[in-house]
CSV table of C-alpha atoms in Angstrom, one decimal:
chain,number,residue,atom,x,y,z
D,1,MET,CA,0.0,0.0,0.0
D,2,SER,CA,1.5,3.4,-1.0
D,3,THR,CA,1.5,6.3,1.3
D,4,THR,CA,0.4,9.7,-0.1
D,5,ARG,CA,2.1,12.9,0.9
D,6,ARG,CA,-1.1,14.0,2.7
D,7,SER,CA,-1.4,10.8,4.7
D,8,PHE,CA,2.3,10.9,5.6
D,9,LEU,CA,2.0,14.5,6.9
D,10,ALA,CA,-1.2,13.5,8.9
D,11,MET,CA,0.7,10.6,10.5
D,12,SER,CA,3.7,12.7,11.2
D,13,ALA,CA,1.5,15.3,13.0
D,14,MET,CA,0.2,12.5,15.2
D,15,VAL,CA,3.6,11.3,16.4
D,16,PRO,CA,4.1,13.9,19.1
D,17,PHE,CA,0.6,13.1,20.5
D,18,ALA,CA,1.4,9.4,20.4
D,19,LEU,CA,4.7,9.9,22.2
D,20,LYS,CA,3.0,12.1,24.8
D,21,ALA,CA,0.4,9.4,25.4
D,22,PHE,CA,3.1,6.8,25.7
D,23,ALA,CA,4.9,8.9,28.2
D,24,ALA,CA,1.7,9.4,30.2
D,25,SER,CA,1.1,5.6,30.2
D,26,LYS,CA,4.6,5.1,31.7
D,27,SER,CA,4.1,7.7,34.5
D,28,ILE,CA,3.8,6.3,38.0
D,29,PRO,CA,0.7,7.3,39.9
D,30,VAL,CA,0.9,8.8,43.4
D,31,GLY,CA,-1.8,8.0,45.9
D,32,LEU,CA,-2.7,8.4,49.6
D,33,GLU,CA,-2.8,5.8,52.3
D,34,LEU,CA,-6.1,6.9,53.9
D,35,TYR,CA,-4.8,6.3,57.4
D,36,SER,CA,-3.3,9.8,56.9
D,37,VAL,CA,-6.9,11.3,57.0
D,38,ARG,CA,-8.3,8.8,59.4
D,39,ASP,CA,-10.3,11.3,61.5
D,40,GLU,CA,-11.9,12.9,58.5
D,41,LEU,CA,-12.5,9.5,57.0
D,42,GLY,CA,-14.4,8.5,60.1
D,43,LYS,CA,-16.6,11.5,59.9
D,44,ASN,CA,-17.5,11.1,56.2
D,45,LEU,CA,-15.7,8.7,53.9
D,46,GLU,CA,-17.2,10.0,50.6
D,47,SER,CA,-16.4,13.7,51.2
D,48,THR,CA,-12.9,12.8,52.4
D,49,VAL,CA,-12.1,10.6,49.4
D,50,THR,CA,-13.6,13.2,47.1
D,51,ALA,CA,-11.4,16.0,48.7
D,52,VAL,CA,-8.3,13.8,48.3
D,53,ALA,CA,-9.0,13.1,44.6
D,54,LYS,CA,-9.6,16.8,43.9
D,55,MET,CA,-6.1,17.6,45.4
D,56,GLY,CA,-4.6,15.5,42.6
D,57,TYR,CA,-4.0,12.1,44.3
D,58,GLN,CA,-4.5,9.4,41.6
D,59,CYS,CA,-5.2,6.4,43.9
D,60,VAL,CA,-6.0,5.6,47.5
D,61,GLU,CA,-5.3,2.7,49.8
D,62,PHE,CA,-8.1,1.8,52.2
D,63,TYR,CA,-6.9,0.4,55.5
D,64,GLY,CA,-8.1,-1.9,58.4
D,65,PRO,CA,-11.7,-0.7,58.8
D,66,TYR,CA,-12.6,-1.4,55.2
D,67,PHE,CA,-12.8,-5.1,56.1
D,68,GLN,CA,-16.0,-4.4,58.1
D,69,TRP,CA,-17.9,-3.0,55.1
D,70,THR,CA,-20.8,-4.9,53.7
D,71,GLU,CA,-20.7,-6.1,50.1
D,72,ALA,CA,-23.1,-3.2,49.2
D,73,GLN,CA,-20.9,-0.6,50.8
D,74,THR,CA,-17.8,-2.0,49.0
D,75,LYS,CA,-19.6,-1.7,45.7
D,76,GLN,CA,-20.7,1.8,46.7
D,77,TYR,CA,-17.2,2.9,47.4
D,78,LYS,CA,-15.9,1.3,44.3
D,79,LYS,CA,-18.4,3.4,42.3
D,80,LEU,CA,-17.2,6.5,44.2
D,81,ILE,CA,-13.6,6.1,43.2
D,82,ASP,CA,-14.6,5.2,39.6
D,83,ASP,CA,-16.7,8.4,39.4
D,84,LEU,CA,-13.7,10.4,40.8
D,85,GLY,CA,-11.4,8.8,38.2
D,86,ILE,CA,-9.0,7.3,40.8
D,87,LYS,CA,-7.9,3.8,41.6
D,88,CYS,CA,-7.4,1.5,44.6
D,89,TYR,CA,-4.4,-0.7,43.8
D,90,SER,CA,-4.1,-2.2,47.3
D,91,THR,CA,-5.7,-2.4,50.7
D,92,HIS,CA,-4.1,-2.6,54.2
D,93,ASN,CA,-5.1,-5.6,56.2
D,94,ASP,CA,-4.8,-6.9,59.8
D,95,GLN,CA,-2.9,-10.0,60.2
D,96,SER,CA,-6.1,-11.9,61.0
D,97,ASN,CA,-7.4,-11.2,57.5
D,98,PHE,CA,-5.0,-13.8,56.2
D,99,ASN,CA,-6.4,-16.5,58.4
D,100,PRO,CA,-8.1,-19.4,56.5
D,101,GLU,CA,-11.5,-18.2,57.7
D,102,ASN,CA,-11.0,-14.6,56.5
D,103,ILE,CA,-8.8,-14.8,53.4
D,104,SER,CA,-11.7,-15.5,51.0
D,105,ARG,CA,-13.6,-12.5,52.3
D,106,ALA,CA,-10.5,-10.3,51.8
D,107,ARG,CA,-10.2,-11.7,48.3
D,108,ASP,CA,-13.8,-11.0,47.4
D,109,MET,CA,-13.7,-7.4,48.7
D,110,ASN,CA,-10.5,-6.6,46.9
D,111,LEU,CA,-11.9,-8.0,43.7
D,112,ILE,CA,-14.8,-5.6,44.0
D,113,LEU,CA,-12.5,-2.7,44.7
D,114,GLY,CA,-10.4,-3.6,41.7
D,115,THR,CA,-7.1,-3.9,43.6
D,116,ARG,CA,-3.9,-5.7,42.7
D,117,TYR,CA,-2.5,-6.4,46.2
D,118,VAL,CA,-3.8,-7.5,49.6
D,119,VAL,CA,-1.2,-6.1,52.0
D,120,MET,CA,-0.6,-7.3,55.5
D,121,ALA,CA,0.1,-4.2,57.5
D,122,SER,CA,2.9,-5.6,59.7
D,123,ALA,CA,2.4,-8.4,62.1
D,124,LYS,CA,2.9,-9.7,65.6
D,125,VAL,CA,5.0,-12.8,65.6
D,126,ASP,CA,7.4,-14.8,67.8
D,127,PRO,CA,10.5,-12.6,67.4
D,128,THR,CA,12.7,-15.5,66.3
D,129,VAL,CA,13.9,-16.7,62.9
D,130,ASP,CA,11.4,-19.5,63.0
D,131,GLY,CA,8.6,-17.0,64.0
D,132,TRP,CA,9.3,-14.9,60.9
D,133,LYS,CA,9.6,-18.0,58.7
D,134,LYS,CA,6.2,-19.1,59.9
D,135,LEU,CA,4.8,-15.7,58.8
D,136,ALA,CA,6.4,-16.2,55.4
D,137,ASP,CA,4.5,-19.5,55.1
D,138,THR,CA,1.3,-17.6,55.8
D,139,LEU,CA,2.1,-15.2,53.0
D,140,ASN,CA,3.0,-18.0,50.6
D,141,THR,CA,-0.3,-19.7,51.4
D,142,ALA,CA,-2.1,-16.4,50.7
D,143,ALA,CA,-0.3,-16.2,47.4
D,144,ASP,CA,-1.6,-19.6,46.4
D,145,THR,CA,-5.1,-18.7,47.5
D,146,LEU,CA,-5.2,-15.3,45.8
D,147,ALA,CA,-3.4,-16.2,42.5
D,148,PRO,CA,-6.4,-17.8,40.7
D,149,SER,CA,-8.2,-14.4,41.2
D,150,GLY,CA,-5.3,-12.4,39.8
D,151,LEU,CA,-4.5,-10.9,43.2
D,152,LYS,CA,-1.2,-11.0,45.1
D,153,PRO,CA,-0.4,-10.6,48.8
D,154,GLY,CA,2.0,-8.0,50.1
D,155,TYR,CA,3.8,-7.2,53.4
D,156,HIS,CA,4.2,-3.7,54.9
D,157,ASN,CA,7.0,-3.2,57.4
D,158,HIS,CA,6.9,-1.2,60.6
D,159,GLN,CA,9.8,-0.8,63.2
D,160,PRO,CA,10.0,-4.5,64.4
D,161,GLU,CA,11.1,-5.7,61.0
D,162,TRP,CA,14.2,-3.6,61.3
D,163,VAL,CA,15.3,-5.0,64.7
D,164,LYS,CA,18.0,-7.6,64.0
D,165,ILE,CA,17.8,-11.2,65.0
D,166,GLY,CA,21.5,-12.1,65.2
D,167,ASP,CA,23.0,-10.6,62.1
D,168,THR,CA,19.8,-10.4,60.0
D,169,PHE,CA,16.7,-8.3,59.8
D,170,PRO,CA,13.3,-9.9,60.1
D,171,LEU,CA,12.3,-8.3,56.8
D,172,GLU,CA,15.2,-10.1,55.1
D,173,ILE,CA,13.9,-13.4,56.5
D,174,LEU,CA,10.5,-12.6,55.0
D,175,ALA,CA,11.9,-11.6,51.6
D,176,LYS,CA,14.1,-14.7,51.4
D,177,ASN,CA,11.4,-17.1,52.4
D,178,THR,CA,8.4,-15.8,50.4
D,179,LYS,CA,7.4,-16.3,46.8
D,180,PRO,CA,8.5,-13.6,44.4
D,181,SER,CA,4.9,-12.7,43.9
D,182,VAL,CA,4.7,-11.4,47.5
D,183,MET,CA,5.2,-7.7,47.4
D,184,MET,CA,7.5,-6.1,49.9
D,185,GLN,CA,5.8,-2.7,50.5
D,186,LEU,CA,8.5,-0.5,51.9
D,187,ASP,CA,7.6,2.0,54.6
D,188,VAL,CA,10.4,4.6,54.2
D,189,GLY,CA,9.9,6.4,57.5
D,190,THR,CA,10.0,3.4,59.8
D,191,CYS,CA,13.1,2.1,57.9
D,192,LEU,CA,14.9,5.4,58.5
D,193,GLU,CA,13.9,5.6,62.1
D,194,SER,CA,15.3,2.2,62.7
D,195,GLY,CA,18.6,3.0,61.1
D,196,GLY,CA,17.9,1.2,57.9
D,197,ASP,CA,18.9,2.3,54.4
D,198,PRO,CA,15.8,2.3,52.0
D,199,VAL,CA,17.9,2.6,48.9
D,200,ALA,CA,20.1,-0.4,49.8
D,201,TRP,CA,16.9,-2.4,50.7
D,202,ILE,CA,15.3,-1.6,47.3
D,203,LYS,CA,18.5,-2.6,45.5
D,204,ALA,CA,18.8,-5.8,47.5
D,205,ASN,CA,15.2,-6.8,46.5
D,206,PRO,CA,14.8,-6.1,42.8
D,207,GLY,CA,11.3,-6.4,41.4
D,208,ARG,CA,9.7,-6.8,44.9
D,209,ILE,CA,9.0,-3.1,45.7
D,210,HIS,CA,5.8,-2.6,43.7
D,211,SER,CA,4.6,0.1,46.0
D,212,MET,CA,6.0,2.1,49.0
D,213,HIS,CA,4.7,4.4,51.7
D,214,CYS,CA,6.3,7.7,51.1
D,215,LYS,CA,6.5,8.8,54.7
D,216,ASP,CA,9.3,11.1,55.9
D,217,TRP,CA,11.0,11.1,59.3
D,218,SER,CA,12.9,13.6,61.3
D,219,PRO,CA,15.5,12.6,63.9
D,220,ASP,CA,14.3,15.5,66.0
D,221,PRO,CA,12.3,13.7,68.7
D,222,ALA,CA,9.9,16.6,69.0
D,223,ILE,CA,8.9,16.2,65.3
D,224,GLY,CA,9.5,12.5,64.3
D,225,TYR,CA,6.8,11.4,61.9
D,226,LYS,CA,5.0,14.8,62.0
D,227,VAL,CA,7.5,16.2,59.5
D,228,LEU,CA,6.0,17.0,56.1
D,229,PHE,CA,7.1,15.1,53.0
D,230,GLY,CA,10.5,16.3,51.8
D,231,GLU,CA,11.4,18.1,55.0
D,232,GLY,CA,12.8,15.1,56.9
D,233,LYS,CA,15.8,12.8,56.5
D,234,ALA,CA,14.7,10.8,53.5
D,235,ASP,CA,16.8,11.2,50.3
D,236,TRP,CA,13.7,11.0,48.1
D,237,LYS,CA,15.5,11.5,44.7
D,238,ALA,CA,17.8,8.5,45.4
D,239,ILE,CA,14.8,6.5,46.7
D,240,PHE,CA,12.8,7.2,43.6
D,241,ALA,CA,15.7,6.4,41.4
D,242,ALA,CA,16.2,3.0,43.0
D,243,ALA,CA,12.5,2.2,43.0
D,244,GLU,CA,12.1,3.0,39.3
D,245,SER,CA,15.4,1.5,38.1
D,246,VAL,CA,15.3,-1.9,39.9
D,247,GLY,CA,12.5,-1.9,42.5
D,248,GLY,CA,9.6,-2.6,40.2
D,249,ILE,CA,7.6,0.3,41.5
D,250,GLU,CA,4.0,0.5,40.2
D,251,TYR,CA,2.6,3.3,42.4
D,252,TYR,CA,3.6,5.5,45.3
D,253,LEU,CA,1.5,6.2,48.4
D,254,VAL,CA,2.0,9.2,50.6
D,255,GLU,CA,1.4,8.5,54.3
D,256,GLN,CA,1.4,11.0,57.1
D,257,GLU,CA,0.9,10.4,60.8
D,258,GLY,CA,0.0,14.0,61.6
D,259,SER,CA,1.5,17.5,61.6
D,260,ARG,CA,0.8,20.9,62.9
D,261,TYR,CA,-1.8,21.3,60.2
D,262,SER,CA,-5.2,19.8,59.7
D,263,GLU,CA,-5.3,16.3,58.1
D,264,LEU,CA,-6.5,17.6,54.7
D,265,ASP,CA,-4.1,20.5,54.7
D,266,THR,CA,-1.3,18.1,55.7
D,267,VAL,CA,-1.8,15.7,52.8
D,268,LYS,CA,-2.2,18.6,50.4
D,269,LYS,CA,1.2,20.0,51.5
D,270,CYS,CA,2.7,16.5,51.3
D,271,LEU,CA,1.4,16.1,47.7
D,272,ASP,CA,2.9,19.4,46.8
D,273,GLY,CA,6.2,18.3,48.3
D,274,PHE,CA,6.0,15.1,46.4
D,275,ARG,CA,5.4,16.8,43.1
D,276,ARG,CA,8.4,19.2,43.6
D,277,THR,CA,10.6,16.2,44.3
D,278,HIS,CA,9.1,13.8,41.7
D,279,PRO,CA,7.5,15.8,38.8
D,280,ALA,CA,4.7,14.0,37.0
């Protein structure tokens, strides 16, 4: 088939738009872990999620209380985020949600919400190597249960995972003893507070860091986690570079545990800080 000059020029004119669309498709969305606005969420979920979406957050992560929703509520909130044009790529879950009697409900609710990952938000275990290996078995079992539905489990660290047992971190035990499909969702702030190196951790676990909680931390005990994004100890540019070059990052989640501002003002300021550090 020959190409006329007119059709060639038309196709050429479309190239910049195609490239722009491709670039947009490769951008990494930034969302909010809704624990950051927990008080507002408890007052009115719909208005809070709406406010978060209007700020420019592209996804949200529902946490613990979501598990008590009815099926009808879950469908209602799925419609809400659809109408707002945002996504829910993962949920945070209590350890008990991974028990045999609860995992099917977690699966069904996450399927309604359209998530990719069912994340265990830290855990209480026997603080021994065997204790953490037993938790790894639980996550592997969850991986087998969720796989036929297209979902994957994840694990979110807090401080205990950075307290060494002998010469190894519990989080290293989990990473080494879980299936590659189990996401290691890095909480940057707790890693820093415990003396860990988030960049080194990402590089040591390529392809496992599909999401992370972008929570900053200040060594000033009067501030700690109340520091706004970008104003603490985290070297965000190095963290983002590692996450995007080897970590396998799919989406970022801002998390904040409070500040001198209101919850909604806080997460807006944190999103502004994120955008300055990581332009879309």
